Amino acid sequence: MLKATLLAFTLLAATALSATAAQPAADPLAPAGHWTGATAGRAATPPMGWNSWNAFRTDVDEAKVMGTAKVLVDSGLRDLGYIYVNIDDGWWLKRRTSDGRMQVRTAIFPSAKVGGSETSSFRPFTDKLHSMGLKAGIYTDIGGNACSQAYDLHSPNLPEGTIAERQIGLHGHVQQDIKLYFADWGFDYIKVDACGINVYGADRPFVKQHKYNAYPPLIDQASINRTNIPAVRALYQQVADALAASNPDGDYVYSICAWGAANVRAWGKDVGNLWRTSGDITPQWSRMLHTFDSASTRALYAGPGHWNDPDMLFVGHGDFDVHHLTEARTHFSLWAMIDAPLIIGYDLRNAPQALMDIWSNKDIVRLNQDSGGHQAVMAYDSDDVQIFVKTLSDSGTKAVLLLNRGSGPAEITLTPAQLKMVGDVALTDLWSKKTMMLTGGERTFTLQPRESRVFKAKGKRQLADGMYLSEIPGAINIARDGVIVPVPDPIVHRMSNPWGATTNSGERPSYGGWGGARADATPYDQALTVDGKVFASGIGILANSRMEVKAAGFRHFEAKVGVDDSTRNLKDKVVFQVFGDGHLLAQTTAAYGQAAQTLSADLANVKTVELVARSEAPTSDLPLVVTWGDAALRE
């Protein structure tokens, strides 16, 4: 039985990979001639709404969900954009063995009682939410079993029945389940977890104790090298394909919950609408910093239709409860600035007004929902304080957030240059609503521990007739970033393990991303520098990379390009190329130690610019860091 199950799972992953494997090899750096960034689903801006997990874990029921939905409507949160009402783990009863159809736990969702004891349907539930102007979300797992069956073993709402009946994940039922959830039941959003391909190995005691079918782990959260990245991606791609088939109108949102594993930071944007960049958040300040850091440097991988997800909001709990409003506002502001989904995780039926005031801050929500979709970029970075700047769709308008990460007061000085502006800048505090001017070249703010300040900034752009590419990350698709072997990101904050004591050596970096493309920094977090010249603006990326840039409305491209001084590969040359809708417009060659070279191109009638950096006759396998200094689109 076990051998047969393992073989079936291996064949499933192999089948999912076969379509890709069968394609003939092609030059990955060849220009596509058009924008290839994924646009499926309905997530032009980050999804907003509510999820049951942080409020109730598996102790969820219809009364709690509908009570929350009523608050969303009555409070005005729905009208601000909080429209998704998502059920997490705990809703299922079993999988019917006669035909594999999933059964709802009608004891906690009584409206699902239709057609007798052996049939149930969420359609009355979703119809009710839709009638309220809301959308409905559901939860599942990419494997055979869900996370609660491994970690919430005392829950009263675990799946029941035989081994087969308790296999309520998508494994072996992708098309069937997705059609049921969307075409039949009317859901609009799905979160797909990955415990079923991670923690159900035959050596796990709970697998034997509860007689689960064992599955060889495809994900090793402690080791990227031991994770079968192609197989994990292929399984999630199966779900994407099924969603497209069951939603011909494209009205769905697809959330990938693989906790930053399997190098999802690189491929999540091509498969789903949002993807977790880290393990679970908890209501602790240090854990919030951990999940935030896992997404905060990846602005170039997010944009309209696809978003970095550092996990759901924990405003209202623990370090972010009503007694810690400074921390709660900071948590909410950070998520808004980096275009994270704003998914509330609190029992709204009992929410105090102080918390409601945070979620309902229209100005902060507008930052998150700005149509440009540009995730904030770090203008200043340290372990103590940070400055993030976000370009808004209003001409000459940006948002800036000052963050004190530490336990003591901190002074933070803001300059127009950090905003990529010149002259005087008008600032509006988006919490206090006070206005002030940034004059005389700088202004210094004193922030209390864990405090942030968020401003809307209006002034003259440094480029009066254009935009630096690092200002508009949402208009860039990293088609290929040059990373050959995924490497854990060492600059994500390391907190003490929230699920255990300090009995081991600590939690090590495990999320891929080190070496990925960066705005205003190199892939390895150094200043952009070519032959001693530092560029405050630009894109840092590895050689053998290709970027796509939306060029509509601009007439000219320019950059100063070269091999970055921080590169470990000092031997190989790089060919820099600029393509417009597939046609070569300009190119040059550079080597380490050479001054940055000007590369420019006329963009008349061009819709998509492609920037290629290709190593020429490579002799070394060391990473070759290149800089597109002052890269800009000009009118």
XYZ file of C-alpha atoms in Angstrom, residues 395 420 422 460-468 471 633-635:
16
model
C 2.310 62.468 -10.708
C 14.245 60.927 -5.673
C 14.563 67.931 -5.497
C 9.468 67.832 -7.931
C 10.937 64.614 -9.298
C 14.672 64.320 -9.829
C 13.851 63.346 -13.397
C 11.421 66.012 -14.499
C 10.787 64.191 -17.782
C 10.922 60.569 -16.687
C 11.209 57.889 -14.038
C 14.076 55.788 -12.790
C 10.944 53.965 -8.847
C 12.549 55.878 -19.040
C 12.324 59.418 -20.382
C 9.396 61.199 -21.977
